[in-house]
Coordinates of C-alpha atoms and ligand atoms in Angstrom, one line a residue:
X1228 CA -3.9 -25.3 -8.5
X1229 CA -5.0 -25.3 -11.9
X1230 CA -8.1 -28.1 -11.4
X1231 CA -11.5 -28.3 -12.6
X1232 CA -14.1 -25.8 -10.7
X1233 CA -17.3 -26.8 -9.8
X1234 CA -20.6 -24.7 -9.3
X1235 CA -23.5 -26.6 -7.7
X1236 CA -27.0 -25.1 -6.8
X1237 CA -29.1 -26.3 -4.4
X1238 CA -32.6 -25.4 -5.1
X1239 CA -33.9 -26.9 -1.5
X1240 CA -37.3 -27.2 -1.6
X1241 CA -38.3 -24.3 -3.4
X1242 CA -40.0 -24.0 -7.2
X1243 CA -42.5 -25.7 -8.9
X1244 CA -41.5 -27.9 -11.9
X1245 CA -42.8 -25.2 -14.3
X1246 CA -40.7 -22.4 -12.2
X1247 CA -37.4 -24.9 -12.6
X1248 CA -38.0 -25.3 -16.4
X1249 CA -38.0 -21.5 -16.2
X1250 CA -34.5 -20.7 -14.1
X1251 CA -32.6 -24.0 -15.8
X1252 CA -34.4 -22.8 -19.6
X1253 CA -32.9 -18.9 -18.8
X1254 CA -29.5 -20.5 -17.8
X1255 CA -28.9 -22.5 -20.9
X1256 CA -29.8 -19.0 -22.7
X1257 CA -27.4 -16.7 -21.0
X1258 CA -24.7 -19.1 -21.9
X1259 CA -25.0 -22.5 -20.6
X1260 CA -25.9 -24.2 -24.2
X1261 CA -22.4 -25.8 -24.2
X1262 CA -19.3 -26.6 -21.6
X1263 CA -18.2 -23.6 -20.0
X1264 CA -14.4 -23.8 -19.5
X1265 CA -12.9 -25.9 -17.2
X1266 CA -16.4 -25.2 -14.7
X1267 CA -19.0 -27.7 -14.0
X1268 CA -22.0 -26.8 -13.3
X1269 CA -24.6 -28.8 -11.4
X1270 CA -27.8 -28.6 -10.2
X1271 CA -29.5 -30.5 -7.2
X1272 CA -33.4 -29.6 -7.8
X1273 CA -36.6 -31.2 -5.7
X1274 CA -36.4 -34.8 -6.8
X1275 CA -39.5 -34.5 -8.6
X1276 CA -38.2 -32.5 -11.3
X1277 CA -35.3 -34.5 -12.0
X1278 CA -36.7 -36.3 -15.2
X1279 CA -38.0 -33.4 -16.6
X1280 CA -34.5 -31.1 -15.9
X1281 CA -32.8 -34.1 -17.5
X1282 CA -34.5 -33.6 -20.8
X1283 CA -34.1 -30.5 -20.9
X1284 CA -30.4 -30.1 -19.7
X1285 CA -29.1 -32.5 -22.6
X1286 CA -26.2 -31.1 -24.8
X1287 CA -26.2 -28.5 -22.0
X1288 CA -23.2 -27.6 -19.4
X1289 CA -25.6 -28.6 -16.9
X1290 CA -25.6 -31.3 -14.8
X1291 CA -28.0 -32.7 -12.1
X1292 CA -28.1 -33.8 -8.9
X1293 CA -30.4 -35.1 -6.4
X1294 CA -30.3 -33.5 -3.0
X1295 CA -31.1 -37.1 -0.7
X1296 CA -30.9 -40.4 -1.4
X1297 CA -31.7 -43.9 0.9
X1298 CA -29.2 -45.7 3.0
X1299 CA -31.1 -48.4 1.6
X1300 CA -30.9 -50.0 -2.1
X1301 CA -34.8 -50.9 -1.9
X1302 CA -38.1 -52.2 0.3
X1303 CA -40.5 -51.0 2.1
X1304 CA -39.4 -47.1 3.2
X1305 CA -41.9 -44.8 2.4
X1306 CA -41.2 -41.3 0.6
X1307 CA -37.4 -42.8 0.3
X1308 CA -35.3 -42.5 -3.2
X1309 CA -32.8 -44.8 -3.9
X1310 CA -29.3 -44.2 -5.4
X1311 CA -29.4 -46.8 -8.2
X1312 CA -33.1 -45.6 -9.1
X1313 CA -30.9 -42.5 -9.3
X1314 CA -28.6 -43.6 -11.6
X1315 CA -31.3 -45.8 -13.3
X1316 CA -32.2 -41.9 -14.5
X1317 CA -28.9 -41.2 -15.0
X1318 CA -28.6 -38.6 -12.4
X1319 CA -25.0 -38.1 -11.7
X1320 CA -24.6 -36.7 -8.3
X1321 CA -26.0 -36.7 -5.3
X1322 CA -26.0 -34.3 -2.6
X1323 CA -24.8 -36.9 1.0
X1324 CA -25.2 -34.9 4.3
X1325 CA -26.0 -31.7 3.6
X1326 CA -26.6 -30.2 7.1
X1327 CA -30.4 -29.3 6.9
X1328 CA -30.4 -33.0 6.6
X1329 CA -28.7 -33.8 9.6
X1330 CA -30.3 -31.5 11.9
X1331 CA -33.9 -31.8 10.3
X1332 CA -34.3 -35.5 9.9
X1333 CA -31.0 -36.5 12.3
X1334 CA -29.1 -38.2 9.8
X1335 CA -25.9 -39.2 11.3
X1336 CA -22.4 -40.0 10.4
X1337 CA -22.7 -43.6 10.3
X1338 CA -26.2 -43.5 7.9
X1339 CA -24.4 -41.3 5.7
X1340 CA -21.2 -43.2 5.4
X1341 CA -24.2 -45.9 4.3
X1342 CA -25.0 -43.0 1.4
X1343 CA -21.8 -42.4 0.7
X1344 CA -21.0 -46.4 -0.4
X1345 CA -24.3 -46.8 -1.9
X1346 CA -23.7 -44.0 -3.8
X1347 CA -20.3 -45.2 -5.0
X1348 CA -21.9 -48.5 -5.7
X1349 CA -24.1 -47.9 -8.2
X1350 CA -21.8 -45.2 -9.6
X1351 CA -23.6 -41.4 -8.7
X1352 CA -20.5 -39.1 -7.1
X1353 CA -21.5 -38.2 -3.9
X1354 CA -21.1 -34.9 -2.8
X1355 CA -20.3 -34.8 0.6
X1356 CA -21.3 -31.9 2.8
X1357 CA -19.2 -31.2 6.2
X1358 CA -19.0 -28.1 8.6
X1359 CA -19.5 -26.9 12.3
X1360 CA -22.5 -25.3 14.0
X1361 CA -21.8 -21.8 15.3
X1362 CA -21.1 -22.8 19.3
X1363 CA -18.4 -24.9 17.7
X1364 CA -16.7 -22.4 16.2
X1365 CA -17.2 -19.6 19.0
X1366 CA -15.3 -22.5 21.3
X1367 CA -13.0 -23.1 18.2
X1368 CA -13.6 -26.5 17.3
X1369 CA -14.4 -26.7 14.0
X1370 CA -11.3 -28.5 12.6
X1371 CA -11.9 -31.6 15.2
X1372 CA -15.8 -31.2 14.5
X1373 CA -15.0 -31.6 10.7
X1374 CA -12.8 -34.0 11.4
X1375 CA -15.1 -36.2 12.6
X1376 CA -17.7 -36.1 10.2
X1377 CA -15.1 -36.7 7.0
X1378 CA -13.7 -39.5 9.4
X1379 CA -17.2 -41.2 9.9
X1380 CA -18.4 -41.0 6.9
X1381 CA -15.3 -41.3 4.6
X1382 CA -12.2 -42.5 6.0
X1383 CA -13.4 -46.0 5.4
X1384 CA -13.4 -45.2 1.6
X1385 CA -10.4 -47.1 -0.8
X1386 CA -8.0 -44.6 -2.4
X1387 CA -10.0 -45.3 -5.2
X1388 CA -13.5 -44.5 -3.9
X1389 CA -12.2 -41.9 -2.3
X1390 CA -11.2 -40.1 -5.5
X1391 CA -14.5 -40.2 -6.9
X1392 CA -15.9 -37.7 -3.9
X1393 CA -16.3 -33.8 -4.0
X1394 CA -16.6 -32.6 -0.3
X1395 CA -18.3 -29.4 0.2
X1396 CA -17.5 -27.3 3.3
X1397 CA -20.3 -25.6 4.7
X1398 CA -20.6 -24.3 8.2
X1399 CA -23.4 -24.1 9.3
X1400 CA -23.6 -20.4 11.1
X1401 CA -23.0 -19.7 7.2
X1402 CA -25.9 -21.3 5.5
X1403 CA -29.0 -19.5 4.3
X1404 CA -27.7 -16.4 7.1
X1405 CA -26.3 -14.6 4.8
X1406 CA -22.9 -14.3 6.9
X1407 CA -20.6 -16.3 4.9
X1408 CA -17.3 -17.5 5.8
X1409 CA -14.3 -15.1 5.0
X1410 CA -11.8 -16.2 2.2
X1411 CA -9.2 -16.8 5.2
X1412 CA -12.1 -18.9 7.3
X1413 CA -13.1 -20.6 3.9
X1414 CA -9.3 -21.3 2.9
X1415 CA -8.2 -22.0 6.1
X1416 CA -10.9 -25.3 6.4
X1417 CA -10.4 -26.3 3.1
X1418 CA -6.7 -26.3 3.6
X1419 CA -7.4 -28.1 6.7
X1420 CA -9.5 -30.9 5.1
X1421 CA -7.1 -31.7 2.4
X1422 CA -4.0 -31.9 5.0
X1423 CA -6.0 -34.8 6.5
X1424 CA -7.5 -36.5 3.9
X1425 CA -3.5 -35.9 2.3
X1426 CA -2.4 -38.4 6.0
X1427 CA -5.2 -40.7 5.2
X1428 CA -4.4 -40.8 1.5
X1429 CA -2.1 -39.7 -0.6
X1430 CA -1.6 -35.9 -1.6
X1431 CA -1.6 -36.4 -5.1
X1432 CA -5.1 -38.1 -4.0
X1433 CA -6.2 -35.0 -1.2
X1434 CA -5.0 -32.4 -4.3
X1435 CA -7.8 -33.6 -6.7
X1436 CA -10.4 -33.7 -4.3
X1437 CA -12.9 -31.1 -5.6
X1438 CA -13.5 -29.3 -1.9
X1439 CA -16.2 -26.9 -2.4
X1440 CA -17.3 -24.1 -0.4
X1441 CA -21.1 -23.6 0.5
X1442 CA -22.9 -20.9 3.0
X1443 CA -24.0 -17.8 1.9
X1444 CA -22.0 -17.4 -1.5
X1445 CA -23.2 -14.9 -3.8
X1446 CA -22.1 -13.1 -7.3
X1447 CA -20.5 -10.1 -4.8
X1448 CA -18.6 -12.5 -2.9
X1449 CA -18.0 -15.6 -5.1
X1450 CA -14.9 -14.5 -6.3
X1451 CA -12.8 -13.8 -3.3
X1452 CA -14.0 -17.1 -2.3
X1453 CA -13.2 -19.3 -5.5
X1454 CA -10.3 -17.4 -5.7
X1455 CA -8.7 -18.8 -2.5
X1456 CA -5.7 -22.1 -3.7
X1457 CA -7.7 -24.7 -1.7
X1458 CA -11.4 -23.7 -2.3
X1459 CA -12.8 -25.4 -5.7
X1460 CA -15.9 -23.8 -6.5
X1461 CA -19.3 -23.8 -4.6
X1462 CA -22.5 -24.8 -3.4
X1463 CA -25.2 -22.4 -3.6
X1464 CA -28.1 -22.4 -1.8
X1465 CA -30.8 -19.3 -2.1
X1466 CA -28.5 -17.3 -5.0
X1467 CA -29.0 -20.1 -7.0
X1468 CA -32.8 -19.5 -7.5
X1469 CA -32.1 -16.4 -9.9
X1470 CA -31.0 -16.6 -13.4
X1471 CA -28.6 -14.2 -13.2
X1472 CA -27.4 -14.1 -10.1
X1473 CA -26.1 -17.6 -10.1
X1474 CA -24.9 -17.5 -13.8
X1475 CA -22.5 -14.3 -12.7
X1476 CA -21.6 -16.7 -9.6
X1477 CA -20.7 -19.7 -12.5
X1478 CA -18.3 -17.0 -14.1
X1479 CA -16.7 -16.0 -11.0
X1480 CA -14.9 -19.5 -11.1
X1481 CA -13.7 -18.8 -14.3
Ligands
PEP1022 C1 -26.8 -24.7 0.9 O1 -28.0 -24.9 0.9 O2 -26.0 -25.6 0.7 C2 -26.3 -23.3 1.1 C3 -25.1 -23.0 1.1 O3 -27.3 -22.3 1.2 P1 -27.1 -20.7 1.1 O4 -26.2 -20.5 -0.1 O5 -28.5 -20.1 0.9 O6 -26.4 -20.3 2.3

């Protein structure tokens, strides 16, 4: 599969605005002042510094995402941000479901199916985070488990809405651990994912669904990873906080 890869970081919340301006300033100077090929790179910083990123990140390879948005477009929901105030910023992506969401502030299926068609909406590409918690896949459940949660959330989508999604598999037992998922665990998912959304779609559809790979990927083991036929590129949690860790991790999807 000769498709587009895609890099995303996930800054969480860590680093000031001047500390971003730092990491995104040394990225664009190691080599991100113009497209890399056939990679896209995005990152999803505190909300906060989006305006300031976005300056900075013109006629850069960089894109930007928020991590969060609303299930609602506006009204009285305190500390909320809203997809089309989003895209009123011209932020491009957003980040729908990661799992620190769902376990920290219970975000369900159903609210983030809400995310997903907002999102759509008003035109920011969601990027759709999926994957078990560790009991799940010591009882060897995860493909029902993930099931669910692409089901829920985006099995309600048009062939056409659905097109416009990157999923991002991410087990949980994988994220910020430092044990990641092996190439064959990663591949075997990914493969899995695109089987079903290939029965609820089309496959020419399921094939150019960017499926990316998050939990624990760094510049030692992004490779092996990226390399895998149904694994797209990745989403990068703490190895995305250093310059040139996460650049060698961009170049590993080369
Ligand atoms: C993430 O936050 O999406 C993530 C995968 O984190 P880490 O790379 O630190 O495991």
């Amino acid at each position: 599969m000769s498709k587009r890869k895609i890099v995303a970081g996930n800054w969480k919340m860590n680093l000031t605005v001047e500390e971003g301006v730092a990491l995104v300033s040394g990225l664009i100077n190691k080599g991100l002042q113009q497209k890399v090929s056939n990679t896209e790179v995005i990152l999803a910083p505190p909300a906060l510094h989006l305006l300031t990123l976005h300056n900075l990140v013109q006629n850069s390879a960089i894109k930007l995402a928020a991590q969060n948005c609303s299930d609602r477009v506006s009204g009285a929901f305190t500390g909320e941000i809203s997809v089309n105030m989003l895209a009123g910023a011209h932020i491009e992506y957003v980040i729908i479901g990661h799992s620190e969401r769902r376990i920290y502030f219970h975000e369900s299926n159903i609210s983030l199916k809400d995310k997903v068609d907002l999102a759509l909406e008003y035109g920011v590409t969601p990027i759709f985070c999926c994957g078990e918690p560790k009991e799940i896949r010591i009882d060897e459940k995860q493909d029902r488990y993930v099931f669910r949660q692409i089901e829920e959330s985006l099995f309600h989508l048009s062939e056409e809405q659905i097109s416009k999604v990157i999923i991002a598999y991410e087990p949980v037992w994988a994220i910020g651990t430092g044990l990641t998922a092996t190439p064959e665990q990663a591949e075997a998912m990914h493969a899995y994912i695109r089987k079903e959304l290939a029965n609820r779609y089309t496959t020419d559809t399921a094939n150019a669904i960017p499926i990316l790979y998050g939990g624990s990927v760094n510049a030692a083991n992004a490779k092996s990873l990226f390399n895998q036929p149904n694994v797209d590129g990745g989403l990068v949690g703490g190895a995305s906080l250093k310059v040139d860790e996460f650049y060698q991790i961009i170049q590993a999807a080369q």
